[in-house]
Short mmCIF file of C-alpha atoms in Angstrom, two decimals:
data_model
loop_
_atom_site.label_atom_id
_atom_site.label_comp_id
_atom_site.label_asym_id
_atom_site.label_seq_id
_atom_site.Cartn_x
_atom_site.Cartn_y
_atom_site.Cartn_z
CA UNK A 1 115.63 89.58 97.38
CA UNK A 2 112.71 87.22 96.73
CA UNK A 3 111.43 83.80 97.74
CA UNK A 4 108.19 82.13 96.25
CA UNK A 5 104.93 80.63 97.81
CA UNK A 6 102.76 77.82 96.60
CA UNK A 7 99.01 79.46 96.77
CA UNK A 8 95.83 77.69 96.41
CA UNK A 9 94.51 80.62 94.34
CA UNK A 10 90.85 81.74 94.84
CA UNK A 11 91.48 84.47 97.21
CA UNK A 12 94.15 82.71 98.99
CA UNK A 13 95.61 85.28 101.58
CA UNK A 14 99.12 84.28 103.23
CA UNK A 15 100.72 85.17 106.00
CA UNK A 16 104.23 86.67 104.56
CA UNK A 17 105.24 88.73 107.03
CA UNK A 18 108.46 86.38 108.68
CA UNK A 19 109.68 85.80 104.97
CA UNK A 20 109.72 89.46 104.45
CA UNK A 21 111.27 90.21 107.96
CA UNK A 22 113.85 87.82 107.19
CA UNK A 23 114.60 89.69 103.92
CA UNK A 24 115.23 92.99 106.18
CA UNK A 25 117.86 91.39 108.36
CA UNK A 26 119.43 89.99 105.79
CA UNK A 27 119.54 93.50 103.92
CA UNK A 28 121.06 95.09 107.26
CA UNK A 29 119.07 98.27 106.54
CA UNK A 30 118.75 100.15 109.57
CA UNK A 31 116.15 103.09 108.71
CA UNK A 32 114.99 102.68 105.16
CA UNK A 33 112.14 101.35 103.68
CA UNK A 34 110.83 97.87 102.37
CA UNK A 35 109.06 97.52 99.05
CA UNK A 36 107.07 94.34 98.79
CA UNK A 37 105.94 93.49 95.04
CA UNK A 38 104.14 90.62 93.41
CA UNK A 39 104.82 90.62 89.92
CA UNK A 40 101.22 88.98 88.45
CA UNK A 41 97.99 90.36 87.69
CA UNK A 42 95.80 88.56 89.58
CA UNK A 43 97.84 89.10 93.03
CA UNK A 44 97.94 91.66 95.53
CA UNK A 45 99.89 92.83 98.63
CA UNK A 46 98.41 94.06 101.95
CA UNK A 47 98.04 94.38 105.54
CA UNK A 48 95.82 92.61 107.90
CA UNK A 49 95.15 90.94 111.19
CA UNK A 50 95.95 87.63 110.35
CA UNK A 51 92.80 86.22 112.02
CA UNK A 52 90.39 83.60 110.28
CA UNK A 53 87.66 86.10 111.17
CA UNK A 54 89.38 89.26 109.54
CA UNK A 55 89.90 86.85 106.50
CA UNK A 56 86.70 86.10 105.83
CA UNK A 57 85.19 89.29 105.91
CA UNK A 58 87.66 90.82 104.06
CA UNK A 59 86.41 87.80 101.43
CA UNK A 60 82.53 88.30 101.89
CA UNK A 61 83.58 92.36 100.85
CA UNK A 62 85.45 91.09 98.09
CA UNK A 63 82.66 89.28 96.61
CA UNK A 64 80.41 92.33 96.84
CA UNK A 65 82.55 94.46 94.47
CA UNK A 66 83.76 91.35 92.63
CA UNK A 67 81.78 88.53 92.54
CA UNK A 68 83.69 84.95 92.00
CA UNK A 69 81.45 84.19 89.16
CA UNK A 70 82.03 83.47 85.42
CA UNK A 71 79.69 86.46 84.12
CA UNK A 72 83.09 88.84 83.30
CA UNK A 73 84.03 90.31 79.87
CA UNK A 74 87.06 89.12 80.24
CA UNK A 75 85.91 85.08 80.60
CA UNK A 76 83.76 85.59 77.40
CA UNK A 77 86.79 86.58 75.34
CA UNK A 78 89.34 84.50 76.88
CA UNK A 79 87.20 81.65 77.99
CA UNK A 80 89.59 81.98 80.99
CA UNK A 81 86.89 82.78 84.18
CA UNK A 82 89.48 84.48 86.18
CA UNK A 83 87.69 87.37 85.78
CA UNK A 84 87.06 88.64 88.97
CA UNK A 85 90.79 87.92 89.93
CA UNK A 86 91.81 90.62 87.49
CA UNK A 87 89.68 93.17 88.97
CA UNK A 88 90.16 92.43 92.37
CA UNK A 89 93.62 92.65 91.64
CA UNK A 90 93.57 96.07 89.95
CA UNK A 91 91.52 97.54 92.79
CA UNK A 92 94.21 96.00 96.06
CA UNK A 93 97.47 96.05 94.14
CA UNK A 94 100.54 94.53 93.78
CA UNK A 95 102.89 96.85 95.69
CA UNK A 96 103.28 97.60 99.73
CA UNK A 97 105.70 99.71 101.55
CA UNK A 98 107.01 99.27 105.11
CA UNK A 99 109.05 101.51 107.25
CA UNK A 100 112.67 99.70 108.54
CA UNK A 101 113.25 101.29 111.72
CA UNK A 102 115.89 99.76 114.23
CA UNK A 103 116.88 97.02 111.07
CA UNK A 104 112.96 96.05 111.80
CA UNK A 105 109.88 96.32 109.63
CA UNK A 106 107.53 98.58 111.84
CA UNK A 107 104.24 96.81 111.54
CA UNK A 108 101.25 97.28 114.37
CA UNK A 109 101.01 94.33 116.71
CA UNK A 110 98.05 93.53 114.87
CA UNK A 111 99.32 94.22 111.25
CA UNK A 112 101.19 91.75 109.53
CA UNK A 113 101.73 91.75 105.37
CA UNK A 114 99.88 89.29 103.14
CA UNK A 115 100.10 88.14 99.97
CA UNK A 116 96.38 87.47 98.22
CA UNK A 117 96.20 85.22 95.25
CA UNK A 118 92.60 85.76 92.99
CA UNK A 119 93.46 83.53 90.56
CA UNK A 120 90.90 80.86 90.03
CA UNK A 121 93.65 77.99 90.09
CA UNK A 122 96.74 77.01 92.52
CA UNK A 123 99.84 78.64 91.49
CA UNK A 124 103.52 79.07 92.52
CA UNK A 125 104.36 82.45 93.13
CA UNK A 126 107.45 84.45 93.71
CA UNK A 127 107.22 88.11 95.80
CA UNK A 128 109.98 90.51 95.42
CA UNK A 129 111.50 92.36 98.84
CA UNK A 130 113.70 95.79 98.25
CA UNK A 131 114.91 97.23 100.74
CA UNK A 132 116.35 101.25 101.19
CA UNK A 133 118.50 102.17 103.91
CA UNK A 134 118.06 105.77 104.55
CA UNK B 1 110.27 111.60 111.69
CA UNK B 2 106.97 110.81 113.39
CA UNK B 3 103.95 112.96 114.29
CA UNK B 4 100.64 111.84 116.22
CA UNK B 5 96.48 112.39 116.58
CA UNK B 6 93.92 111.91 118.34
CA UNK B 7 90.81 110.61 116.11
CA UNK B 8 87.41 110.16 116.36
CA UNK B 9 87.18 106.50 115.13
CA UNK B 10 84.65 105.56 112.90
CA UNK B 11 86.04 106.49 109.30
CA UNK B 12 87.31 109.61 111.25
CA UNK B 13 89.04 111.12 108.22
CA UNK B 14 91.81 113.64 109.02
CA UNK B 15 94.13 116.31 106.94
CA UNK B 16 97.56 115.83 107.64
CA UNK B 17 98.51 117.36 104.48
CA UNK B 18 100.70 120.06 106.74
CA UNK B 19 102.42 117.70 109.26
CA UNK B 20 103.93 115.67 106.51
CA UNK B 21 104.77 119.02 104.32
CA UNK B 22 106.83 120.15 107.68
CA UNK B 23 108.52 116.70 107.66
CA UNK B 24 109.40 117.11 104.21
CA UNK B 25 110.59 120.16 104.99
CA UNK B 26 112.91 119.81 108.20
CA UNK B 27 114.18 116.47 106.00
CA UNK B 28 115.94 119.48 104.07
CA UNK B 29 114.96 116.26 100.58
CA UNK B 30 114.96 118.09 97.22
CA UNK B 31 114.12 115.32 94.75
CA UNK B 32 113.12 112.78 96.59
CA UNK B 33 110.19 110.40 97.67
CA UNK B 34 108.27 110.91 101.09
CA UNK B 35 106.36 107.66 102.80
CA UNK B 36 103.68 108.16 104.84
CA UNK B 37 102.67 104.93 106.54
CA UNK B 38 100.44 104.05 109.43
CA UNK B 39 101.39 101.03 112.09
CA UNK B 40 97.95 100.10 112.56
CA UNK B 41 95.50 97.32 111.24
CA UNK B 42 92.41 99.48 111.08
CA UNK B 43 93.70 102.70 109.38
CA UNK B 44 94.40 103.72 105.98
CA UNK B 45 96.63 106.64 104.56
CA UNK B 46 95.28 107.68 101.27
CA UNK B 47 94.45 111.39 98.75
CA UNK B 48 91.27 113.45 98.80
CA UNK B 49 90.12 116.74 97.77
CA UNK B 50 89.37 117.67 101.97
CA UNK B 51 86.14 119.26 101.50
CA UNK B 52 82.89 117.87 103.61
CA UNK B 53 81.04 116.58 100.68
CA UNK B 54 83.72 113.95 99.03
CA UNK B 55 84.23 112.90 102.60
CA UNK B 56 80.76 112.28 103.31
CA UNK B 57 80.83 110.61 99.72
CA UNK B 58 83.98 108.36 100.57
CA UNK B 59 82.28 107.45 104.07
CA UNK B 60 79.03 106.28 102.05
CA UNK B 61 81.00 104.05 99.18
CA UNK B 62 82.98 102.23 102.26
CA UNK B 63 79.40 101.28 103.90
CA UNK B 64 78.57 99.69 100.48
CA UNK B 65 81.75 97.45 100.47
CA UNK B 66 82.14 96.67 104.27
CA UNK B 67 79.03 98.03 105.86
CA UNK B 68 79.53 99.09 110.08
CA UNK B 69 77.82 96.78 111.47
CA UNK B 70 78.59 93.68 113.72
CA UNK B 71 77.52 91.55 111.53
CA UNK B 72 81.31 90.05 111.04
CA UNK B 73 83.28 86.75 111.36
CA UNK B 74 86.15 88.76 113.26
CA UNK B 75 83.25 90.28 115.47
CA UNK B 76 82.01 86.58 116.70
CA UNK B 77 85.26 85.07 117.41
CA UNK B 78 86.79 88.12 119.46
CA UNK B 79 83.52 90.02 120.85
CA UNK B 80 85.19 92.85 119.20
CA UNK B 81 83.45 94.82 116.71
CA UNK B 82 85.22 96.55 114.78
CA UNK B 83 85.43 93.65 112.18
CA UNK B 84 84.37 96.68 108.99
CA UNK B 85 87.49 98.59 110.39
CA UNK B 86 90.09 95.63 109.36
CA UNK B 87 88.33 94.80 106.18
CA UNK B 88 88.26 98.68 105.25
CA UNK B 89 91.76 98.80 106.36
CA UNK B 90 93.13 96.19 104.17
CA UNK B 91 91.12 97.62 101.10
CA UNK B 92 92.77 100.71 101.77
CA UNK B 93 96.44 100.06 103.16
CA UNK B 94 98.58 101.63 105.53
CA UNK B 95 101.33 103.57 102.75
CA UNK B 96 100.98 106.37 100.54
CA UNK B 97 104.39 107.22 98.60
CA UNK B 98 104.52 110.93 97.28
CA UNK B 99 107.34 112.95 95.07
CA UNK B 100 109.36 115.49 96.23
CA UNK B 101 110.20 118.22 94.13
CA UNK B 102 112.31 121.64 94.51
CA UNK B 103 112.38 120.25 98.49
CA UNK B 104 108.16 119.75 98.07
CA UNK B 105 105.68 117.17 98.30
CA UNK B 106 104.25 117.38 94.68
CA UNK B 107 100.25 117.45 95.45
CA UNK B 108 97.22 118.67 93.25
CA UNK B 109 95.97 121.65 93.79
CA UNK B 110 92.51 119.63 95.46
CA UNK B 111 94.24 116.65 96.24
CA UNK B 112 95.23 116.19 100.37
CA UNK B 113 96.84 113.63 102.39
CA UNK B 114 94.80 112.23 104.58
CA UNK B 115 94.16 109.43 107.96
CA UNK B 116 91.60 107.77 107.76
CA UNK B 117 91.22 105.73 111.30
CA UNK B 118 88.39 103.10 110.92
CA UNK B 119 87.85 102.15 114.81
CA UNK B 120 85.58 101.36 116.93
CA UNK B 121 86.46 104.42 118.83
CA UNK B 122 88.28 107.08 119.64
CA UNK B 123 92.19 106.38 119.25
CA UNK B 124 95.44 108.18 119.30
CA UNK B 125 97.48 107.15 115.96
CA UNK B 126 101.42 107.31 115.12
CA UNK B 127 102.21 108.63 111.77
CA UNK B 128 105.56 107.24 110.34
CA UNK B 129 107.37 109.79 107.47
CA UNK B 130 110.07 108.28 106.00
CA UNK B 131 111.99 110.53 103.14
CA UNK B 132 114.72 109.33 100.64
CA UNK B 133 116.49 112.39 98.58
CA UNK B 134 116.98 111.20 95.08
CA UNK C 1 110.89 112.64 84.83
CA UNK C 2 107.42 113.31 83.84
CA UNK C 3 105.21 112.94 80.88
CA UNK C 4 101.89 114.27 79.77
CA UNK C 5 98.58 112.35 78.66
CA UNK C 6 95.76 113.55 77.25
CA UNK C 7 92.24 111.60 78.84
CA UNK C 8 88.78 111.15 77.72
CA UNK C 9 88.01 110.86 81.41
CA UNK C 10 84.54 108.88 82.54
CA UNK C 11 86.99 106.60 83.94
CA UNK C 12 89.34 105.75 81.03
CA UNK C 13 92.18 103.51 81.99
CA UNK C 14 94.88 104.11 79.50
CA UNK C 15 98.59 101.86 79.29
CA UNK C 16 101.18 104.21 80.73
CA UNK C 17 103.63 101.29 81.05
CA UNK C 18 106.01 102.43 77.82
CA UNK C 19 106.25 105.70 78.86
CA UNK C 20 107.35 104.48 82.38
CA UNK C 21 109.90 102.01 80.69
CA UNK C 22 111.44 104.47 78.76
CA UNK C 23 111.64 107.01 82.04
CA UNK C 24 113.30 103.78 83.60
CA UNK C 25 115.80 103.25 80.97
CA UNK C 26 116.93 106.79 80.74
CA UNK C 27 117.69 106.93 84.34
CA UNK C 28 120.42 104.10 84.06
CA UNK C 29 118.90 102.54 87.56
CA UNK C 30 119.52 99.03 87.58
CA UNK C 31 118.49 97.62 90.98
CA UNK C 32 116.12 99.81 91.99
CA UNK C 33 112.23 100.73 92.61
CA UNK C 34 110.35 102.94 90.21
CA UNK C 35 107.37 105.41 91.60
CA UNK C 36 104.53 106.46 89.61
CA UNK C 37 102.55 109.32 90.39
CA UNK C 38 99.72 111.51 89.75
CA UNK C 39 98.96 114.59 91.40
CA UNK C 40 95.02 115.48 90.77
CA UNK C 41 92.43 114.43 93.08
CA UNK C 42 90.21 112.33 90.43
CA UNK C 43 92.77 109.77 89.09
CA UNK C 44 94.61 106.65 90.01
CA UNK C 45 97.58 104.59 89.15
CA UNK C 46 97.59 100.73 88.88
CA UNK C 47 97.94 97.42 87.39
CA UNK C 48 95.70 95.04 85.16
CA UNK C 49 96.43 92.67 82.34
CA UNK C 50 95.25 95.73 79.47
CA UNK C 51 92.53 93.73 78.00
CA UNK C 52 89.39 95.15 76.57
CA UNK C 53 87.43 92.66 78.70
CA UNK C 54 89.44 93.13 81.91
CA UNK C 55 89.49 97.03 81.79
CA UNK C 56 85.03 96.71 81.16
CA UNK C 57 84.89 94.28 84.10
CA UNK C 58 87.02 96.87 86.00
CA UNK C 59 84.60 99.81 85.48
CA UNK C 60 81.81 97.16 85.87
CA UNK C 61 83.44 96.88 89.74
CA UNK C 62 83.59 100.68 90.61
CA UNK C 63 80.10 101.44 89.19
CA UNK C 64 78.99 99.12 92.39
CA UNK C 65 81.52 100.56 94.41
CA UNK C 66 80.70 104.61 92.96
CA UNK C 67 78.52 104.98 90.32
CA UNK C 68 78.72 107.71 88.26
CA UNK C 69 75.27 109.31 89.41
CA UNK C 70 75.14 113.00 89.79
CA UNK C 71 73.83 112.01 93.52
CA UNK C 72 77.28 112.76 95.64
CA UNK C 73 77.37 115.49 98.54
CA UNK C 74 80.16 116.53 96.69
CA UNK C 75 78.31 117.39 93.47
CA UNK C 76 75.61 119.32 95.50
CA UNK C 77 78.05 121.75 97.64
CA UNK C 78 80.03 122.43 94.32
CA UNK C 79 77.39 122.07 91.81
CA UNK C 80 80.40 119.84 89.99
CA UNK C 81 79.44 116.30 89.08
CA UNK C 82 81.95 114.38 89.45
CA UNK C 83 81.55 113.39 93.04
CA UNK C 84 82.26 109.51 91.82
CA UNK C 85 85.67 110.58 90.42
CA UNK C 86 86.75 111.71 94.31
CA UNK C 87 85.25 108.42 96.03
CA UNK C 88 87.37 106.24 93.15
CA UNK C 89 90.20 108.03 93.11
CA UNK C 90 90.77 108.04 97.06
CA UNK C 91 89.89 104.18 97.01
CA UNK C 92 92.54 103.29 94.15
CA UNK C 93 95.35 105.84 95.21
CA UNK C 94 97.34 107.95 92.94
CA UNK C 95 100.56 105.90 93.78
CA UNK C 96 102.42 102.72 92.92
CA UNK C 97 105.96 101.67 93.08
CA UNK C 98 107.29 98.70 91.46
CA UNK C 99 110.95 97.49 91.51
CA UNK C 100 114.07 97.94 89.04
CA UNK C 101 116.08 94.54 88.24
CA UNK C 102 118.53 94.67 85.47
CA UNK C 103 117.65 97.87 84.03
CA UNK C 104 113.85 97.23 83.56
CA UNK C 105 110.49 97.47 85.29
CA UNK C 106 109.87 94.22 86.90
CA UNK C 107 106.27 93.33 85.37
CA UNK C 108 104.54 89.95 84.83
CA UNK C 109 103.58 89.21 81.03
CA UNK C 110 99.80 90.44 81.65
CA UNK C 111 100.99 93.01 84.30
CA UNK C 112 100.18 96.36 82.29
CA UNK C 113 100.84 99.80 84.04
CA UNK C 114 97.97 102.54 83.94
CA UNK C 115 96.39 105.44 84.58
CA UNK C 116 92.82 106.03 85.28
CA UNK C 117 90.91 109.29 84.84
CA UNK C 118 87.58 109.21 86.70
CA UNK C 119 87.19 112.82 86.02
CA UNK C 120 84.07 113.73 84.23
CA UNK C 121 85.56 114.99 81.07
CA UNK C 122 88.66 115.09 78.50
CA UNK C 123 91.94 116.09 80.74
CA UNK C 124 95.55 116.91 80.53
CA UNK C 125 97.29 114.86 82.63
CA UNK C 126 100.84 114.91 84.19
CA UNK C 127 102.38 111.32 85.21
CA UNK C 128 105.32 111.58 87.77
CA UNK C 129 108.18 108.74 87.09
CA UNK C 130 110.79 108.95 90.30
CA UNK C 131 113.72 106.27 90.61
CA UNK C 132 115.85 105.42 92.76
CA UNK C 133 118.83 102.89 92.14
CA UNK C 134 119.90 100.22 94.77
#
């Protein structure tokens, strides 16, 4: 299964937790797992508390390790300053797996899956859902 | 198959290298994959050789990225500090997938599965083992 | 299925993702998920677009996060330097799973498979490929 997401890019991080829940009761796993993959380098999938707070400190530690500047090898080759995108990609990655337990994703109450787009532009993006029954 | 502990908080990190391998085992998997996953927003599941010194080492590298103080957005809005825990958390994710092989979990010699609960304080954690025999 | 790499270590990120495809292809999976593993306590396994500039900028990242000093707990207990290759390796993770569609890895254009060896010299490596069909 998959379904796609406009993104505003620049370390956009969205709520996808209902789209990927959806995908599970569809699936009619019942105790399996749930792999959730972004297919793009400058993406990643994770868990948070979806809380504007949470978000922006998980930003502010982003921009420690990977500044959202222009001074990255890769922007002097390509002249393409998505630089930082590509390493903060490498470093979260683009893969996530769930539990399905009861046909349900178990997730804390507090947990809930995101996908984060670096790149330095909007995009449309599509996030692939498979699930295992076990 | 579930297991639980009680941590410390605080980048508490624990070996549960054995409780999986006995999941693993009682799962009667030869050639399979094992998922370890934790339903919480401020833990992690990842690999390290367990000895005090990389753990120390591991504990110092988070304070450079998300450093525990209170000095967070999350910490304003919800006079609840553990605002490093989430962003450490969602650095680190929740899932670890490891092969099984000859019925089990294929592991480096120094290499151990670990919790690592981020907290505020002392909690008692759910670990979630899901296996899938190839 | 498993295949064998030799490393100059110091952190060298090398493109695994032929190797993976061809472990893919021989396991006739079509709808499936793919896991790539590696089971030593000072490597990794992830995604970038494999770019010169992209894979400095990425070692640019993790000399903020870990850099390769000989100043690490670990190297002082164990009189073994590479205390930095520990602290990146349980950051990154030595997993990732990415899904099967049609026969073949699903991987954006300047999505690139790799390993990383943080250790602090040459290695022999083994890579884990596990699939399971849909």
């Amino acid at each position: 299964m998959k379904f796609n997401l406009s993104t505003k890019g620049f370390t956009d991080i969205i709520n996808i937790t209902s789209q990927v829940e959806r995908a599970v009761e569809k699936s009619k796993a019942k105790e399996g797992i749930c792999l959730v993959f972004v297919a793009h380098s400058t993406c990643a999938i994770t868990t948070i508390e979806y809380e504007e707070g949470a978000i922006k400190d998980l930003k502010r530690a982003l921009e420690i390790i990977a500044p959202m500047t222009k001074n990255y090898e890769h922007c002097k080759k390509w002249h393409d300053c998505n630089g930082y995108a590509h390493v903060r990609a490498a470093l979260m990655k683009p893969c996530l797996a769930i539990p399905i337990e009861d046909g349900k994703l178990v997730l804390g109450q507090w947990q809930q899956l995101v996908l984060i787009d670096f790149d330095n532009r909007p995009r449309e993006r599509e996030i692939i859902v498979r699930v295992f029954d076990g």
